[in-house]
mmCIF file of C-alpha atoms in Angstrom:
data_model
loop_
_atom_site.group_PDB
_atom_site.id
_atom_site.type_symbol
_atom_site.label_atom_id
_atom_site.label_comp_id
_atom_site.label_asym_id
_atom_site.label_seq_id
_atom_site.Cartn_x
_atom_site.Cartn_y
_atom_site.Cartn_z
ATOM 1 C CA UNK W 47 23.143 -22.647 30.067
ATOM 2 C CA UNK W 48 20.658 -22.927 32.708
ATOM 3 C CA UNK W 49 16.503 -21.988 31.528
ATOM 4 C CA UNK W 50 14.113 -20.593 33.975
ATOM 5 C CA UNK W 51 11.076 -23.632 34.478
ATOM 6 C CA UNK W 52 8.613 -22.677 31.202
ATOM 7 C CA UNK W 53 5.120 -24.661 31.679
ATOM 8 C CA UNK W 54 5.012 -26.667 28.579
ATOM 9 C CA UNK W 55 1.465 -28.339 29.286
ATOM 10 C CA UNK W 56 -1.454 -27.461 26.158
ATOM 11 C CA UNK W 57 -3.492 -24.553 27.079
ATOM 12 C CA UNK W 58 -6.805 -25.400 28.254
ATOM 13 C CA UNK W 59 -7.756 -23.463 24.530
ATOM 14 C CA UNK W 60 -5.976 -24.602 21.699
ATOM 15 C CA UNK W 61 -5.991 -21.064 20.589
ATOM 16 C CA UNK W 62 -4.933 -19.240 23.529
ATOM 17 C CA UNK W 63 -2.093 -19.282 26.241
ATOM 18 C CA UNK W 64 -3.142 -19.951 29.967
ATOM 19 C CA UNK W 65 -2.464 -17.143 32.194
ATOM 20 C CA UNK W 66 0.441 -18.619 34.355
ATOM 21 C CA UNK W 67 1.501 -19.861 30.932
ATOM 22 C CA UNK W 68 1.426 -16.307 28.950
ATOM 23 C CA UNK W 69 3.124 -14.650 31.644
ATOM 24 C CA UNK W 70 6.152 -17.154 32.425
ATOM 25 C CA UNK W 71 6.745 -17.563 28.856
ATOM 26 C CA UNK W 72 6.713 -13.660 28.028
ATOM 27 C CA UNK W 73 8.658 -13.465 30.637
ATOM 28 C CA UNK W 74 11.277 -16.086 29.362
ATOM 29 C CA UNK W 75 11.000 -14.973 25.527
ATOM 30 C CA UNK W 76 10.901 -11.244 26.594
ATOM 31 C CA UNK W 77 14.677 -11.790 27.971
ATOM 32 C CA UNK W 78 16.245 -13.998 25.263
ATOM 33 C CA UNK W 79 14.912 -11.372 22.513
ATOM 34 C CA UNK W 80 16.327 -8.301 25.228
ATOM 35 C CA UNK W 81 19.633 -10.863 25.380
ATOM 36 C CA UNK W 82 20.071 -11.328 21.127
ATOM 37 C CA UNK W 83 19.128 -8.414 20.385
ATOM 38 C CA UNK W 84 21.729 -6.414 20.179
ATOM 39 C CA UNK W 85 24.818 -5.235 17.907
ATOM 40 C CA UNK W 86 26.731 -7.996 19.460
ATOM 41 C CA UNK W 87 25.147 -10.004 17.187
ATOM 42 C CA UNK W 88 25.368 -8.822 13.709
ATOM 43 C CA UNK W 89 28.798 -10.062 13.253
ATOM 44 C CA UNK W 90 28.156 -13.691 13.488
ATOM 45 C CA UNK W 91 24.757 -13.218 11.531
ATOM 46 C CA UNK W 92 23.734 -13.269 8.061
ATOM 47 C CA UNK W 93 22.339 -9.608 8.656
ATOM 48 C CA UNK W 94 25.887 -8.404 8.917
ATOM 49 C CA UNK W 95 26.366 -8.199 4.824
ATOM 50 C CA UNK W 96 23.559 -5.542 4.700
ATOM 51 C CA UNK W 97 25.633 -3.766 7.701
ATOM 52 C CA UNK W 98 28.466 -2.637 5.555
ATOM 53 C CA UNK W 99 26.055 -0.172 3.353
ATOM 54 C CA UNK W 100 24.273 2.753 4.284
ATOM 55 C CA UNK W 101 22.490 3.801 1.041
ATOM 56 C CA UNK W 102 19.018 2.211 1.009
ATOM 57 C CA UNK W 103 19.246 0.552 -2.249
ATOM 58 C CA UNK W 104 22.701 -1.189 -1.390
ATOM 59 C CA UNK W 105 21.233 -2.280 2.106
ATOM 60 C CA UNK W 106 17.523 -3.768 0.077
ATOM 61 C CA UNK W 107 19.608 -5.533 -2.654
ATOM 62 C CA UNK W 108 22.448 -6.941 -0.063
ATOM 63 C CA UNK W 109 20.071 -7.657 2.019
ATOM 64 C CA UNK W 110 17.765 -9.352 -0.249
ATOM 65 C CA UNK W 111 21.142 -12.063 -1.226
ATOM 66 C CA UNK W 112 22.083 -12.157 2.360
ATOM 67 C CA UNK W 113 18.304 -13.411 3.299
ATOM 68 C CA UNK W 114 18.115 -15.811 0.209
ATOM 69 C CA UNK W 115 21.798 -17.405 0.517
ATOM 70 C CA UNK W 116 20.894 -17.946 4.343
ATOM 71 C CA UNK W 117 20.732 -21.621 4.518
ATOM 72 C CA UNK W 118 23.896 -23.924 5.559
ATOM 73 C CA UNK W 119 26.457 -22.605 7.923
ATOM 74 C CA UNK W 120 26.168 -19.011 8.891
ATOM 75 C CA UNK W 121 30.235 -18.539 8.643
ATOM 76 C CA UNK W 122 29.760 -20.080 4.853
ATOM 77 C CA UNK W 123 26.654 -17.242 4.367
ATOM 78 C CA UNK W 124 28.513 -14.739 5.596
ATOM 79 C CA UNK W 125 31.833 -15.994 3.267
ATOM 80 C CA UNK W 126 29.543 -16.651 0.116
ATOM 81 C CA UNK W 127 27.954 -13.199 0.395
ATOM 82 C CA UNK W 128 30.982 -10.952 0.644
ATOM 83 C CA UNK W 129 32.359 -12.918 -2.236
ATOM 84 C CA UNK W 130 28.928 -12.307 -4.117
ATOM 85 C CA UNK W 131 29.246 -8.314 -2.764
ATOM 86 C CA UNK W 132 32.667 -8.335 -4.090
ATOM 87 C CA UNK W 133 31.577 -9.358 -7.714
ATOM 88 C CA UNK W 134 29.553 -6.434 -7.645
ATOM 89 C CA UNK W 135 32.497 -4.063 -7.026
ATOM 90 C CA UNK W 136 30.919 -3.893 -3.321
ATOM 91 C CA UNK W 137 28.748 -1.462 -4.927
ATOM 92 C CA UNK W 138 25.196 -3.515 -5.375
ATOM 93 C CA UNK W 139 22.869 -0.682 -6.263
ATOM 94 C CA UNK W 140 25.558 1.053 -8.790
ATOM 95 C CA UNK W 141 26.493 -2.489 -10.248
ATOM 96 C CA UNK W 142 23.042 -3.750 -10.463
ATOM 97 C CA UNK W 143 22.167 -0.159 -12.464
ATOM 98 C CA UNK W 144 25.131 0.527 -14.600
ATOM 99 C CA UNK W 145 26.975 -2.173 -15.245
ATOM 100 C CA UNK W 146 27.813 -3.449 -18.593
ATOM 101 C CA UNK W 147 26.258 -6.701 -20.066
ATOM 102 C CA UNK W 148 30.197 -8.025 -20.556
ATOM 103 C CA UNK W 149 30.879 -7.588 -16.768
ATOM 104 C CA UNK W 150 27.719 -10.532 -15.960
ATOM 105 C CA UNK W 151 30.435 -13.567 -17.385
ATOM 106 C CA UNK W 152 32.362 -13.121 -13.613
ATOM 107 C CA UNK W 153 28.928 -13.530 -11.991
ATOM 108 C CA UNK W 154 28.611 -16.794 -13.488
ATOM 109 C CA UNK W 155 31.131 -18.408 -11.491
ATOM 110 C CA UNK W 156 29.202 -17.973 -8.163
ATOM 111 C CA UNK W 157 27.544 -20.548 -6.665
ATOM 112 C CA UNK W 158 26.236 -21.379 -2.778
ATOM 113 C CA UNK W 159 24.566 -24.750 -2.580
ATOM 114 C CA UNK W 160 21.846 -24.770 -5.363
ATOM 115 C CA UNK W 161 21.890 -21.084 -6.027
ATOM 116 C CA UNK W 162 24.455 -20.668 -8.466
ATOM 117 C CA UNK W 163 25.444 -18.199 -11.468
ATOM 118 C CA UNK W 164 22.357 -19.003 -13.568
ATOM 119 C CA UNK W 165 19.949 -17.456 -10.798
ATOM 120 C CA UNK W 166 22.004 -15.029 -10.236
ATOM 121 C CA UNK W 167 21.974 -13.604 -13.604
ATOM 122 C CA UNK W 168 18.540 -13.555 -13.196
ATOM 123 C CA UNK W 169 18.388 -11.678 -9.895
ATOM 124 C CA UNK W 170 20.113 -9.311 -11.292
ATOM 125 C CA UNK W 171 18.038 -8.520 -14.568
ATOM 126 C CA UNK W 172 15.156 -8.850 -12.429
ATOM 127 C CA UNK W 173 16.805 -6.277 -9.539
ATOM 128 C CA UNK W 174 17.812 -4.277 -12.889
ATOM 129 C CA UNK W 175 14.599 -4.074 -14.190
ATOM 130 C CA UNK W 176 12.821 -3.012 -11.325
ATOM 131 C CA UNK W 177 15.166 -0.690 -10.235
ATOM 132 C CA UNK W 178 14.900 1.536 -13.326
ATOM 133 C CA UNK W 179 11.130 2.180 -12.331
ATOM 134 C CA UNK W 180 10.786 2.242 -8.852
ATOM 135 C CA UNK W 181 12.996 3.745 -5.658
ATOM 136 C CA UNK W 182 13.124 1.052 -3.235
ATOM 137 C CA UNK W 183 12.121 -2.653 -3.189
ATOM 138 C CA UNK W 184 9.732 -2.018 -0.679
ATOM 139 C CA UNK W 185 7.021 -1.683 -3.339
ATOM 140 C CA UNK W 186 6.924 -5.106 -4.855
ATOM 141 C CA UNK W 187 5.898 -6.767 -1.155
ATOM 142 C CA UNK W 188 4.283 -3.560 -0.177
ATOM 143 C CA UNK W 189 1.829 -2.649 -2.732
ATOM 144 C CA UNK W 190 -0.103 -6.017 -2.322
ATOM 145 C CA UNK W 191 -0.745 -5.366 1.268
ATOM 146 C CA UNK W 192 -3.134 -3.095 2.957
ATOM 147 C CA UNK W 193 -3.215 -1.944 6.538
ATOM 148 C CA UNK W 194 -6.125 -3.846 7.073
ATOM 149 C CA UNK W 195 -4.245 -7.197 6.384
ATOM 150 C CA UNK W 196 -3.067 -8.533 9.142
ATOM 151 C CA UNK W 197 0.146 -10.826 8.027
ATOM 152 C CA UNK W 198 2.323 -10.034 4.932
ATOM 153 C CA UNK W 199 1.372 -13.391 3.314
ATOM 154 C CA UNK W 200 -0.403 -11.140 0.108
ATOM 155 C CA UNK W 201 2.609 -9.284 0.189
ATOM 156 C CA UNK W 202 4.966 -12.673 -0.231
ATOM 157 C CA UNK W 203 2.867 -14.019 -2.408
ATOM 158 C CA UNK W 204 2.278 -10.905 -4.682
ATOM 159 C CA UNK W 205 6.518 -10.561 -4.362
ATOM 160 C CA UNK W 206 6.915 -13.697 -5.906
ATOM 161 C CA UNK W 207 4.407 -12.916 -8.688
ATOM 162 C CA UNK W 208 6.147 -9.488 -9.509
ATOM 163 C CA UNK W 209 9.808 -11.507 -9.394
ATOM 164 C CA UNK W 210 8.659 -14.291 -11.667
ATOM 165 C CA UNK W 211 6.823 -11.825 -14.296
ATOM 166 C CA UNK W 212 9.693 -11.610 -16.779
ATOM 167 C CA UNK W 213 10.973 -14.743 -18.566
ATOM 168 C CA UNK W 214 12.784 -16.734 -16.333
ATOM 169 C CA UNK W 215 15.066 -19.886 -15.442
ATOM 170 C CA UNK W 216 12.817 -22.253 -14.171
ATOM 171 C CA UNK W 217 14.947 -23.833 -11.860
ATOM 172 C CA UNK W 218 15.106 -20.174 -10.474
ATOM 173 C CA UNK W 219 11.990 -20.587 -9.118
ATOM 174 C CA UNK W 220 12.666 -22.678 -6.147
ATOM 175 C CA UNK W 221 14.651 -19.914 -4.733
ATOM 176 C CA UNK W 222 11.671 -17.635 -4.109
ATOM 177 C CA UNK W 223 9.220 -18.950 -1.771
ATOM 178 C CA UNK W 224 5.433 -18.126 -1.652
ATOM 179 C CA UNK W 225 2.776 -19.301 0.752
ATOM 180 C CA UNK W 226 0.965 -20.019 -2.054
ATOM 181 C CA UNK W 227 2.621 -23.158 -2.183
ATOM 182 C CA UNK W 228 2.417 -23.632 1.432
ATOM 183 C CA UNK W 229 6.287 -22.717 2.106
ATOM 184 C CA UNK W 230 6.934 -20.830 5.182
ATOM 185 C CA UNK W 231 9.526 -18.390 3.658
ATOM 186 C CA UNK W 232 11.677 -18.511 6.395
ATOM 187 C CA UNK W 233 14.283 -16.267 4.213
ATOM 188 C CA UNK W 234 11.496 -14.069 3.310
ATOM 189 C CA UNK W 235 10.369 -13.525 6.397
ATOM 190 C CA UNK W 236 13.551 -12.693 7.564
ATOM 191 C CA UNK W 237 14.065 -10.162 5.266
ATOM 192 C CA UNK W 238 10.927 -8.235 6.155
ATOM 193 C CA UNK W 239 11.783 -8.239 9.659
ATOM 194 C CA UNK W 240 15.098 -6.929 8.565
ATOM 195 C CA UNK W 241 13.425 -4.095 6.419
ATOM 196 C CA UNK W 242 10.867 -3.321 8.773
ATOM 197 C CA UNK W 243 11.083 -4.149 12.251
ATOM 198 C CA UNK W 244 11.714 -0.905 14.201
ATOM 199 C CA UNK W 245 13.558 -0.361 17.780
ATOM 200 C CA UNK W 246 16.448 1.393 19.081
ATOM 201 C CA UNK W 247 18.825 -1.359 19.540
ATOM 202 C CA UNK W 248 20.592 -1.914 15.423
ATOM 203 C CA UNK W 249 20.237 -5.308 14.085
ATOM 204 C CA UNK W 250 17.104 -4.985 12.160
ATOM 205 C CA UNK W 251 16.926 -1.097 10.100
ATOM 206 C CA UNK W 252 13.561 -0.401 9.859
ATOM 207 C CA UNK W 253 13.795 1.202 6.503
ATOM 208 C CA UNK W 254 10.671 0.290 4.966
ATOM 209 C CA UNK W 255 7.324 2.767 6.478
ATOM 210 C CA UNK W 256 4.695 0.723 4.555
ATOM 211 C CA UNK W 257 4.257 -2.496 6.248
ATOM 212 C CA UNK W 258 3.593 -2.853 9.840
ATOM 213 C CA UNK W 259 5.835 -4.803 12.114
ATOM 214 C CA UNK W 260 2.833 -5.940 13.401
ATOM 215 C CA UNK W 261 2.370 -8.230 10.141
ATOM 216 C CA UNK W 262 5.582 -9.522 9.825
ATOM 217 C CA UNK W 263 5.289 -13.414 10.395
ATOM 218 C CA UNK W 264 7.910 -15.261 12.263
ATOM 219 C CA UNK W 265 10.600 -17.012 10.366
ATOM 220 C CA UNK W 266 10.432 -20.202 11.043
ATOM 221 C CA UNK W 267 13.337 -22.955 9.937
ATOM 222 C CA UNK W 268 14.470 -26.559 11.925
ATOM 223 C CA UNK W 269 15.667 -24.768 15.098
ATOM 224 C CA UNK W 270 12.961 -22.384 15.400
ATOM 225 C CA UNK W 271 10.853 -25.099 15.033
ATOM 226 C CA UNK W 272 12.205 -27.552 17.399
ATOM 227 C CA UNK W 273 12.353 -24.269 20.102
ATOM 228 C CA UNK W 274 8.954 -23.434 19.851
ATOM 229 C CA UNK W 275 7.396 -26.884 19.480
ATOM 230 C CA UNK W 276 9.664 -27.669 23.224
ATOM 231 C CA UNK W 277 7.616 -24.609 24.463
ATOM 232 C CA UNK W 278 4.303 -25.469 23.398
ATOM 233 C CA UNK W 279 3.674 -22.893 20.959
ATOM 234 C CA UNK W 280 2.938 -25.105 18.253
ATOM 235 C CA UNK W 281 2.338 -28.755 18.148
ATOM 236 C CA UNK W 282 4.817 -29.656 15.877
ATOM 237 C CA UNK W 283 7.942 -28.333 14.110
ATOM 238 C CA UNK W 284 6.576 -28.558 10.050
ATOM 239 C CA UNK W 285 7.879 -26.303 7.923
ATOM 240 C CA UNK W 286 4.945 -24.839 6.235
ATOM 241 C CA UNK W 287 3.427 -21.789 6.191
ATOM 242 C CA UNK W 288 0.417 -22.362 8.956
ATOM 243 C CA UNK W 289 2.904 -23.510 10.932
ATOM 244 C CA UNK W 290 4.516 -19.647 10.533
ATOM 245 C CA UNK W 291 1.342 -18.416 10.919
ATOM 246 C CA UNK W 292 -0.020 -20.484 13.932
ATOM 247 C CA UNK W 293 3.679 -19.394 15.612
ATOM 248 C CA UNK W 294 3.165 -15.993 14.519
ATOM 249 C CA UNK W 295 -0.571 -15.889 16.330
ATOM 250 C CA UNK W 296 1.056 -17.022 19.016
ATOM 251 C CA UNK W 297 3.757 -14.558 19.172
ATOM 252 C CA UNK W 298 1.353 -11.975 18.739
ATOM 253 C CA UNK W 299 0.025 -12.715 21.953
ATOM 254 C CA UNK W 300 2.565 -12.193 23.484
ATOM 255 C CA UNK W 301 3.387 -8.914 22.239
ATOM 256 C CA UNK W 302 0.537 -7.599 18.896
ATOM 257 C CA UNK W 303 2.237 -4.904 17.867
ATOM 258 C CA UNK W 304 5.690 -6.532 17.505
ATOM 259 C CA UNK W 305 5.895 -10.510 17.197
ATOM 260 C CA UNK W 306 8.610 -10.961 15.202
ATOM 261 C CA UNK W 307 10.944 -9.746 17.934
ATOM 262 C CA UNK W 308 11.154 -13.300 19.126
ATOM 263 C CA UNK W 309 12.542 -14.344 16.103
ATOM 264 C CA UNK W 310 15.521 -13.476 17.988
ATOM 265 C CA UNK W 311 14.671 -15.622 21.349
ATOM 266 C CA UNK W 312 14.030 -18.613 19.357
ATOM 267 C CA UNK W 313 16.802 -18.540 17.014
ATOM 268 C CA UNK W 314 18.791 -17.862 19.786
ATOM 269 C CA UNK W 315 17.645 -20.470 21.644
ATOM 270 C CA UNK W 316 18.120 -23.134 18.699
ATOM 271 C CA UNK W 317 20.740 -22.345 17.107
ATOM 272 C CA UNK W 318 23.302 -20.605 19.701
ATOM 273 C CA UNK W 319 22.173 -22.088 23.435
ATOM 274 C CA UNK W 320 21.270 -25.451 21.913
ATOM 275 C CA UNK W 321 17.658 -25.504 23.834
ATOM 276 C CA UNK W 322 16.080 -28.463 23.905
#
């Protein structure tokens, strides 16, 4: 697939787009996010799992394992979580509430990669837990943050603090990422933008009110990366979090109010048109 010319040349300011630049690559990005974004592309995405509910609950806690099982091949995610979906009676809220303690031994045969039926037992207390106290799962990234902030990373890291608070497998922990240990938490970050990004076109719901799109930080994995480091927007494709968050700055430029959007352009870009 043919690209329209992008000027990949450093800025004359590290921290700041040149003006031919900004508007060539908004130009470029604004297109590819117009192109991917769109139902046609739920089916072959992870994002399709939290497609089959429309209760909120089902679509957070689907959601959630679609997000977190979303490394490998996305055919394999997509597999893996409508087998996990189908342990759960492909009823996650009312399974993850009601079910009895003898119906956890089937969960214990699931297993994608290094996730297998040891975290997911604890998941599930944890998703059990917090369920019986609060409406949506909105409020454990949520009620770190404050308008004022102006990425999610308090709300990642105080996530990760309120899934970790109950005794836990420790080899659980590696499946919740927090930037403070310098991850990116590209699954995260995916989530949020899932939960909260807001437009008319139906991939991402837009469920959650209390974070602004305008925090949401870029995911950013090996193809985003390797897109955005080919188009000058960062200097090199580490997977860390200021890496996300010198993207996401970036991004924001672009558009402030809604920077994630290009989430779809890049991954696009990587993964599907092979861009390099």
């Amino acid at each position: 697939m043919r690209h329209a010319a992008i000027l990949c040349e450093p800025a004359d300011t590290p921290n700041r787009l040149t003006t031919m630049k900004f508007q060539q690559l908004k130009a470029f990005l604004d297109s590819k996010a117009a192109y991917y974004n769109t139902p046609d592309f739920i089916a072959g995405d992870p994002i399709t799992i939290p497609h089959r509910f429309s209760k909120l609950q089902d679509i957070e806690i689907a959601g959630l394992f679609a997000a977190i099982l979303a490394w490998g091949n996305r055919t394999t995610i997509i597999n893996k979580c409508t087998e996990l979906m189908k342990l759960m009676d492909n009823e996650p809220y009312d399974f993850i509430r009601n079910h009895e303690p003898r119906e956890r031994i089937k969960l214990m045969q699931f297993c994608h990669r290094t996730f297998n039926g040891v975290d997911l037992l604890y998941f599930v207390e944890f998703l059990q837990h917090y369920y019986s106290n609060v409406t949506s799962l909105e409020f454990a990234f949520s009620g770190h943050l404050t308008p004022k902030d102006q990425t999610v990373e308090k709300a990642l890291i105080g996530f990760h603090k309120v899934f970790f608070a109950m005794e836990h497998p420790e080899r659980t922990r590696k499946h919740i990422s927090t930037p403070a240990r310098n991850s990116a938490c590209k699954r995260l970050n995916m989530y949020l933008r899932w939960m909260v990004r807001k437009d008319e076109n139906g991939v991402d719901f837009g469920l959650w009110n209390h974070i602004s799109p305008s925090q949401l930080v870029c995911p950013v994995d090996v193809h985003v990366g390797r897109v955005a480091t080919r188009l000058g927007l960062i200097s090199a494709a580490k997977s860390d979090w200021p890496t996300a968050l010198d993207l996401t700055e970036k991004l924001r430029q672009l558009d402030p109010e809604d920077p994630a959007k290009y989430d779809f352009a890049l991954f696009g870009l990587g993964v599907i048109e092979k861009y390099v």
